[in-house]
PDB file of C-alpha atoms in Angstrom:
ATOM      1  CA  MET A 286      95.219 339.392  27.453  1.00 64.00           C
ATOM      2  CA  SER A 287      94.831 337.308  30.604  1.00 74.00           C
ATOM      3  CA  GLU A 288      96.008 333.710  30.886  1.00 77.00           C
ATOM      4  CA  SER A 289      92.387 332.616  31.356  1.00 80.00           C
ATOM      5  CA  THR A 290      91.285 334.393  28.168  1.00 82.00           C
ATOM      6  CA  GLU A 291      94.130 332.860  26.160  1.00 83.00           C
ATOM      7  CA  ARG A 292      93.252 329.418  27.482  1.00 86.00           C
ATOM      8  CA  ASP A 293      89.608 329.916  26.525  1.00 79.00           C
ATOM      9  CA  GLU A 294      90.589 330.962  23.006  1.00 81.00           C
ATOM     10  CA  ARG A 295      92.906 327.960  22.572  1.00 86.00           C
ATOM     11  CA  HIS A 296      90.086 325.703  23.759  1.00 84.00           C
ATOM     12  CA  LEU A 297      87.662 327.283  21.274  1.00 79.00           C
ATOM     13  CA  ALA A 298      90.132 326.823  18.414  1.00 81.00           C
ATOM     14  CA  ARG A 299      90.643 323.133  19.309  1.00 87.00           C
ATOM     15  CA  MET A 300      86.908 322.510  19.534  1.00 83.00           C
ATOM     16  CA  LEU A 301      86.270 324.190  16.178  1.00 81.00           C
ATOM     17  CA  ARG A 302      88.889 321.947  14.542  1.00 87.00           C
ATOM     18  CA  LYS A 303      87.476 318.883  16.241  1.00 82.00           C
ATOM     19  CA  LYS A 304      83.916 319.746  15.208  1.00 84.00           C
ATOM     20  CA  ALA A 305      84.989 320.129  11.577  1.00 81.00           C
ATOM     21  CA  ILE A 306      86.654 316.699  11.627  1.00 80.00           C
ATOM     22  CA  ILE A 307      83.667 314.989  13.254  1.00 77.00           C
ATOM     23  CA  ASP A 308      81.149 316.717  10.992  1.00 76.00           C
ATOM     24  CA  GLU A 309      83.109 315.510   7.956  1.00 79.00           C
ATOM     25  CA  ARG A 310      83.191 311.933   9.262  1.00 77.00           C
ATOM     26  CA  ILE A 311      79.439 311.997   9.869  1.00 73.00           C
ATOM     27  CA  ALA A 312      78.820 313.370   6.377  1.00 75.00           C
ATOM     28  CA  ASN A 313      80.945 310.550   4.942  1.00 73.00           C
ATOM     29  CA  SER A 314      79.033 307.870   6.895  1.00 66.00           C
ATOM     30  CA  PRO A 315      75.532 307.921   5.373  1.00 69.00           C
ATOM     31  CA  ASN A 316      74.831 304.191   5.719  1.00 73.00           C
ATOM     32  CA  GLU A 317      72.368 302.665   8.161  1.00 80.00           C
ATOM     33  CA  CYS A 318      72.113 298.958   8.875  1.00 88.00           C
ATOM     34  CA  GLY A 319      71.569 296.457  11.634  1.00 96.00           C
ATOM     35  CA  LEU A 320      74.668 296.130  13.786  1.00 97.00           C
ATOM     36  CA  LEU A 321      76.263 293.209  15.588  1.00 98.00           C
ATOM     37  CA  LEU A 322      77.806 294.368  18.851  1.00 98.00           C
ATOM     38  CA  VAL A 323      79.963 292.094  20.999  1.00 98.00           C
ATOM     39  CA  LEU A 324      80.624 292.872  24.665  1.00 98.00           C
ATOM     40  CA  THR A 325      83.356 290.684  26.123  1.00 98.00           C
ATOM     41  CA  GLY A 326      86.253 290.677  28.584  1.00 97.00           C
ATOM     42  CA  ASN A 327      86.688 289.819  32.252  1.00 94.00           C
ATOM     43  CA  GLY A 328      85.402 293.097  33.645  1.00 93.00           C
ATOM     44  CA  LYS A 329      81.960 293.830  35.020  1.00 90.00           C
ATOM     45  CA  GLY A 330      79.420 295.583  32.816  1.00 92.00           C
ATOM     46  CA  LYS A 331      78.868 293.452  29.722  1.00 95.00           C
ATOM     47  CA  SER A 332      75.247 292.510  30.381  1.00 94.00           C
ATOM     48  CA  SER A 333      74.632 295.869  32.045  1.00 94.00           C
ATOM     49  CA  SER A 334      75.688 297.628  28.846  1.00 96.00           C
ATOM     50  CA  ALA A 335      73.491 295.362  26.734  1.00 97.00           C
ATOM     51  CA  PHE A 336      70.451 296.062  28.890  1.00 97.00           C
ATOM     52  CA  GLY A 337      71.205 299.765  28.813  1.00 96.00           C
ATOM     53  CA  MET A 338      71.000 299.589  25.020  1.00 97.00           C
ATOM     54  CA  LEU A 339      67.791 297.572  25.353  1.00 98.00           C
ATOM     55  CA  ALA A 340      66.287 300.404  27.419  1.00 97.00           C
ATOM     56  CA  ARG A 341      67.393 302.860  24.741  1.00 97.00           C
ATOM     57  CA  ALA A 342      65.757 300.735  22.032  1.00 98.00           C
ATOM     58  CA  LEU A 343      62.522 300.634  24.018  1.00 97.00           C
ATOM     59  CA  GLY A 344      62.648 304.404  24.292  1.00 97.00           C
ATOM     60  CA  HIS A 345      62.601 304.531  20.497  1.00 97.00           C
ATOM     61  CA  GLY A 346      59.566 302.233  20.384  1.00 97.00           C
ATOM     62  CA  MET A 347      61.481 299.287  18.948  1.00 98.00           C
ATOM     63  CA  GLN A 348      60.323 295.686  19.248  1.00 98.00           C
ATOM     64  CA  CYS A 349      62.948 293.703  21.140  1.00 98.00           C
ATOM     65  CA  GLY A 350      63.917 290.195  22.145  1.00 98.00           C
ATOM     66  CA  VAL A 351      66.149 288.828  24.904  1.00 97.00           C
ATOM     67  CA  VAL A 352      67.550 285.330  25.314  1.00 97.00           C
ATOM     68  CA  GLN A 353      69.638 284.658  28.391  1.00 95.00           C
ATOM     69  CA  PHE A 354      72.020 281.715  28.123  1.00 93.00           C
ATOM     70  CA  ILE A 355      73.610 280.198  31.263  1.00 84.00           C
ATOM     71  CA  LYS A 356      71.825 282.521  33.696  1.00 70.00           C
ATOM     72  CA  GLY A 357      68.449 281.406  34.917  1.00 63.00           C
ATOM     73  CA  ARG A 358      68.315 280.044  38.434  1.00 63.00           C
ATOM     74  CA  ASN A 359      67.531 283.375  40.132  1.00 68.00           C
ATOM     75  CA  SER A 360      65.553 286.351  38.881  1.00 76.00           C
ATOM     76  CA  THR A 361      67.602 289.453  38.146  1.00 86.00           C
ATOM     77  CA  GLY A 362      66.642 293.097  38.328  1.00 88.00           C
ATOM     78  CA  GLU A 363      66.769 293.462  34.552  1.00 91.00           C
ATOM     79  CA  GLU A 364      64.407 290.543  34.076  1.00 91.00           C
ATOM     80  CA  LEU A 365      61.966 291.900  36.668  1.00 92.00           C
ATOM     81  CA  PHE A 366      62.091 295.319  35.006  1.00 93.00           C
ATOM     82  CA  PHE A 367      61.883 294.413  31.322  1.00 95.00           C
ATOM     83  CA  ARG A 368      59.058 291.943  31.875  1.00 94.00           C
ATOM     84  CA  ARG A 369      56.965 295.020  32.625  1.00 95.00           C
ATOM     85  CA  PHE A 370      56.932 295.679  28.863  1.00 96.00           C
ATOM     86  CA  PRO A 371      55.532 292.463  27.350  1.00 94.00           C
ATOM     87  CA  GLU A 372      54.119 294.360  24.390  1.00 96.00           C
ATOM     88  CA  GLN A 373      57.657 295.392  23.376  1.00 97.00           C
ATOM     89  CA  VAL A 374      60.032 292.790  24.830  1.00 98.00           C
ATOM     90  CA  ARG A 375      60.035 289.041  24.332  1.00 97.00           C
ATOM     91  CA  TYR A 376      62.086 287.953  27.335  1.00 96.00           C
ATOM     92  CA  HIS A 377      63.421 284.383  27.542  1.00 95.00           C
ATOM     93  CA  VAL A 378      65.518 283.073  30.426  1.00 93.00           C
ATOM     94  CA  MET A 379      66.839 279.777  29.073  1.00 88.00           C
ATOM     95  CA  GLY A 380      69.814 278.862  31.264  1.00 77.00           C
ATOM     96  CA  GLU A 381      69.832 276.688  34.343  1.00 69.00           C
ATOM     97  CA  GLY A 382      72.527 278.491  36.290  1.00 59.00           C
ATOM     98  CA  PHE A 383      76.249 278.976  35.935  1.00 57.00           C
ATOM     99  CA  THR A 384      78.268 276.007  34.709  1.00 56.00           C
ATOM    100  CA  TRP A 385      79.934 275.491  38.089  1.00 53.00           C
ATOM    101  CA  GLU A 386      76.456 275.152  39.606  1.00 60.00           C
ATOM    102  CA  THR A 387      74.852 272.748  37.127  1.00 63.00           C
ATOM    103  CA  GLN A 388      77.958 270.516  36.836  1.00 67.00           C
ATOM    104  CA  ASP A 389      76.211 268.603  34.054  1.00 79.00           C
ATOM    105  CA  ARG A 390      77.578 269.212  30.559  1.00 86.00           C
ATOM    106  CA  GLN A 391      74.833 267.349  28.693  1.00 88.00           C
ATOM    107  CA  ARG A 392      72.159 269.260  30.572  1.00 88.00           C
ATOM    108  CA  ASP A 393      73.944 272.534  29.769  1.00 88.00           C
ATOM    109  CA  ILE A 394      74.151 271.582  26.090  1.00 91.00           C
ATOM    110  CA  ALA A 395      70.441 270.795  25.976  1.00 91.00           C
ATOM    111  CA  ALA A 396      69.617 274.125  27.612  1.00 91.00           C
ATOM    112  CA  ALA A 397      71.871 276.020  25.185  1.00 93.00           C
ATOM    113  CA  GLU A 398      70.349 274.280  22.177  1.00 95.00           C
ATOM    114  CA  ALA A 399      66.844 275.135  23.383  1.00 95.00           C
ATOM    115  CA  ALA A 400      67.946 278.734  23.892  1.00 96.00           C
ATOM    116  CA  TRP A 401      69.396 278.882  20.375  1.00 97.00           C
ATOM    117  CA  ALA A 402      66.149 277.583  18.901  1.00 97.00           C
ATOM    118  CA  VAL A 403      64.374 280.560  20.497  1.00 97.00           C
ATOM    119  CA  SER A 404      67.177 282.891  19.379  1.00 98.00           C
ATOM    120  CA  ARG A 405      66.784 281.733  15.775  1.00 98.00           C
ATOM    121  CA  GLN A 406      63.083 282.614  15.888  1.00 98.00           C
ATOM    122  CA  LEU A 407      63.965 286.145  16.970  1.00 98.00           C
ATOM    123  CA  LEU A 408      66.757 286.421  14.392  1.00 98.00           C
ATOM    124  CA  GLN A 409      64.350 285.393  11.622  1.00 98.00           C
ATOM    125  CA  ASP A 410      61.599 287.835  12.610  1.00 98.00           C
ATOM    126  CA  PRO A 411      61.815 291.168  10.741  1.00 97.00           C
ATOM    127  CA  SER A 412      59.447 292.777  13.252  1.00 97.00           C
ATOM    128  CA  ILE A 413      62.099 292.370  15.979  1.00 98.00           C
ATOM    129  CA  GLN A 414      64.526 295.265  15.695  1.00 98.00           C
ATOM    130  CA  PHE A 415      66.828 294.668  18.672  1.00 98.00           C
ATOM    131  CA  VAL A 416      68.030 291.350  20.140  1.00 98.00           C
ATOM    132  CA  VAL A 417      70.158 290.670  23.221  1.00 98.00           C
ATOM    133  CA  LEU A 418      71.893 287.274  23.343  1.00 98.00           C
ATOM    134  CA  ASP A 419      73.167 287.395  26.904  1.00 96.00           C
ATOM    135  CA  GLU A 420      76.110 285.107  27.767  1.00 95.00           C
ATOM    136  CA  LEU A 421      76.066 283.508  24.320  1.00 97.00           C
ATOM    137  CA  ASN A 422      79.858 283.764  24.296  1.00 97.00           C
ATOM    138  CA  ILE A 423      80.044 281.456  27.316  1.00 95.00           C
ATOM    139  CA  ALA A 424      77.882 278.826  25.609  1.00 95.00           C
ATOM    140  CA  LEU A 425      80.187 278.999  22.581  1.00 97.00           C
ATOM    141  CA  LYS A 426      83.329 278.919  24.728  1.00 96.00           C
ATOM    142  CA  HIS A 427      82.233 275.634  26.291  1.00 94.00           C
ATOM    143  CA  GLY A 428      81.250 274.145  22.939  1.00 95.00           C
ATOM    144  CA  TYR A 429      77.546 273.856  23.765  1.00 95.00           C
ATOM    145  CA  LEU A 430      76.583 275.208  20.331  1.00 97.00           C
ATOM    146  CA  ASP A 431      77.939 274.899  16.813  1.00 97.00           C
ATOM    147  CA  LEU A 432      79.831 278.136  16.175  1.00 98.00           C
ATOM    148  CA  ASP A 433      79.403 278.066  12.386  1.00 98.00           C
ATOM    149  CA  GLN A 434      75.645 277.641  12.717  1.00 97.00           C
ATOM    150  CA  VAL A 435      75.402 280.487  15.217  1.00 98.00           C
ATOM    151  CA  LEU A 436      77.396 282.851  13.012  1.00 98.00           C
ATOM    152  CA  SER A 437      75.385 281.837   9.942  1.00 98.00           C
ATOM    153  CA  ASP A 438      72.089 282.503  11.718  1.00 98.00           C
ATOM    154  CA  ILE A 439      73.290 285.908  12.915  1.00 98.00           C
ATOM    155  CA  GLN A 440      74.487 286.849   9.422  1.00 97.00           C
ATOM    156  CA  ALA A 441      71.136 285.821   7.907  1.00 97.00           C
ATOM    157  CA  ARG A 442      69.084 288.081  10.189  1.00 98.00           C
ATOM    158  CA  PRO A 443      66.900 290.900   8.798  1.00 97.00           C
ATOM    159  CA  PRO A 444      69.082 293.747   7.479  1.00 95.00           C
ATOM    160  CA  MET A 445      67.959 296.375  10.010  1.00 96.00           C
ATOM    161  CA  GLN A 446      68.017 294.139  13.097  1.00 98.00           C
ATOM    162  CA  HIS A 447      70.578 294.972  15.794  1.00 98.00           C
ATOM    163  CA  VAL A 448      72.087 292.135  17.855  1.00 98.00           C
ATOM    164  CA  VAL A 449      74.115 292.411  21.059  1.00 98.00           C
ATOM    165  CA  VAL A 450      76.138 289.377  22.177  1.00 98.00           C
ATOM    166  CA  THR A 451      77.638 289.296  25.669  1.00 98.00           C
ATOM    167  CA  GLY A 452      79.957 287.064  27.664  1.00 97.00           C
ATOM    168  CA  ARG A 453      83.620 286.518  28.353  1.00 96.00           C
ATOM    169  CA  ALA A 454      86.014 284.913  25.898  1.00 96.00           C
ATOM    170  CA  ALA A 455      84.299 285.866  22.651  1.00 98.00           C
ATOM    171  CA  LYS A 456      85.417 283.619  19.817  1.00 98.00           C
ATOM    172  CA  PRO A 457      87.743 285.264  17.259  1.00 98.00           C
ATOM    173  CA  GLU A 458      85.204 284.452  14.545  1.00 98.00           C
ATOM    174  CA  MET A 459      82.484 286.311  16.466  1.00 98.00           C
ATOM    175  CA  ILE A 460      84.771 289.299  16.903  1.00 98.00           C
ATOM    176  CA  GLU A 461      85.605 289.253  13.187  1.00 98.00           C
ATOM    177  CA  LEU A 462      81.915 289.230  12.247  1.00 98.00           C
ATOM    178  CA  ALA A 463      80.972 292.015  14.657  1.00 98.00           C
ATOM    179  CA  ASP A 464      80.646 295.668  13.703  1.00 97.00           C
ATOM    180  CA  THR A 465      81.520 296.930  17.182  1.00 97.00           C
ATOM    181  CA  VAL A 466      83.472 295.072  19.869  1.00 98.00           C
ATOM    182  CA  THR A 467      84.050 296.296  23.412  1.00 97.00           C
ATOM    183  CA  GLU A 468      86.315 294.489  25.847  1.00 97.00           C
ATOM    184  CA  MET A 469      85.553 295.174  29.504  1.00 93.00           C
ATOM    185  CA  GLY A 470      88.674 295.179  31.653  1.00 89.00           C
ATOM    186  CA  MET A 471      88.707 294.654  35.404  1.00 82.00           C
ATOM    187  CA  LEU A 472      90.860 296.888  37.564  1.00 83.00           C
ATOM    188  CA  LYS A 473      89.105 296.090  40.843  1.00 84.00           C
ATOM    189  CA  HIS A 474      86.010 294.168  41.958  1.00 75.00           C
ATOM    190  CA  ALA A 475      84.174 294.128  45.271  1.00 74.00           C
ATOM    191  CA  PHE A 476      83.977 290.324  45.226  1.00 70.00           C
ATOM    192  CA  GLN A 477      87.745 290.216  45.645  1.00 72.00           C
ATOM    193  CA  ALA A 478      87.215 291.880  49.032  1.00 73.00           C
ATOM    194  CA  GLY A 479      84.637 289.300  50.084  1.00 79.00           C
ATOM    195  CA  ILE A 480      81.542 291.311  49.150  1.00 73.00           C
ATOM    196  CA  ARG A 481      78.828 289.197  47.563  1.00 78.00           C
ATOM    197  CA  ALA A 482      76.731 290.247  44.537  1.00 71.00           C
ATOM    198  CA  GLN A 483      74.391 293.093  45.414  1.00 75.00           C
ATOM    199  CA  LYS A 484      70.843 293.831  44.207  1.00 71.00           C
ATOM    200  CA  GLY A 485      70.807 296.699  41.757  1.00 70.00           C
ATOM    201  CA  VAL A 486      74.476 296.209  40.943  1.00 70.00           C
ATOM    202  CA  GLU A 487      75.008 292.573  39.939  1.00 70.00           C
ATOM    203  CA  LEU A 488      71.558 291.102  40.600  1.00 69.00           C
TER     204      LEU A 488
END
């Protein structure tokens, strides 16, 4: 028997064992429910991941809502794209720019509170199946919103509604409440080399 044939057989045996384990786990996970997903960390890709899931939800014909905290001064590619589907996506840009741009805490608080009022409407609507709360973690980090109220509103949402929360420095309480948490790590970023944000990548 050749080395290649033996390697192929070992691979087949490993994959058969792996398939049996995964099939058993799937069989033992019959539940379906609305999930809370938190995307945090210093690396790039948190909002990008959320909007990728939004595209997936649209593909399944789901009714969706988006509220963008903090961001808002300039249009982004995701906003320009998802506004093409007004019959499926309620898209709300509620920020007034990054905190280092506004430099006005009271104005930022007012914007965050207005954004949460819209978020609560989405979280209370059983016809909305998928909600993105983009950069909510930043608003909570800076104390613009009451954390207990935010968590209570998220917990009280319709049972089959999925919610994705993005932003650096997710609060421990948000992580504890979440079903799935992903931390984006940064190994390297073009901005460190003096390259500004690019359309289609960051914008």
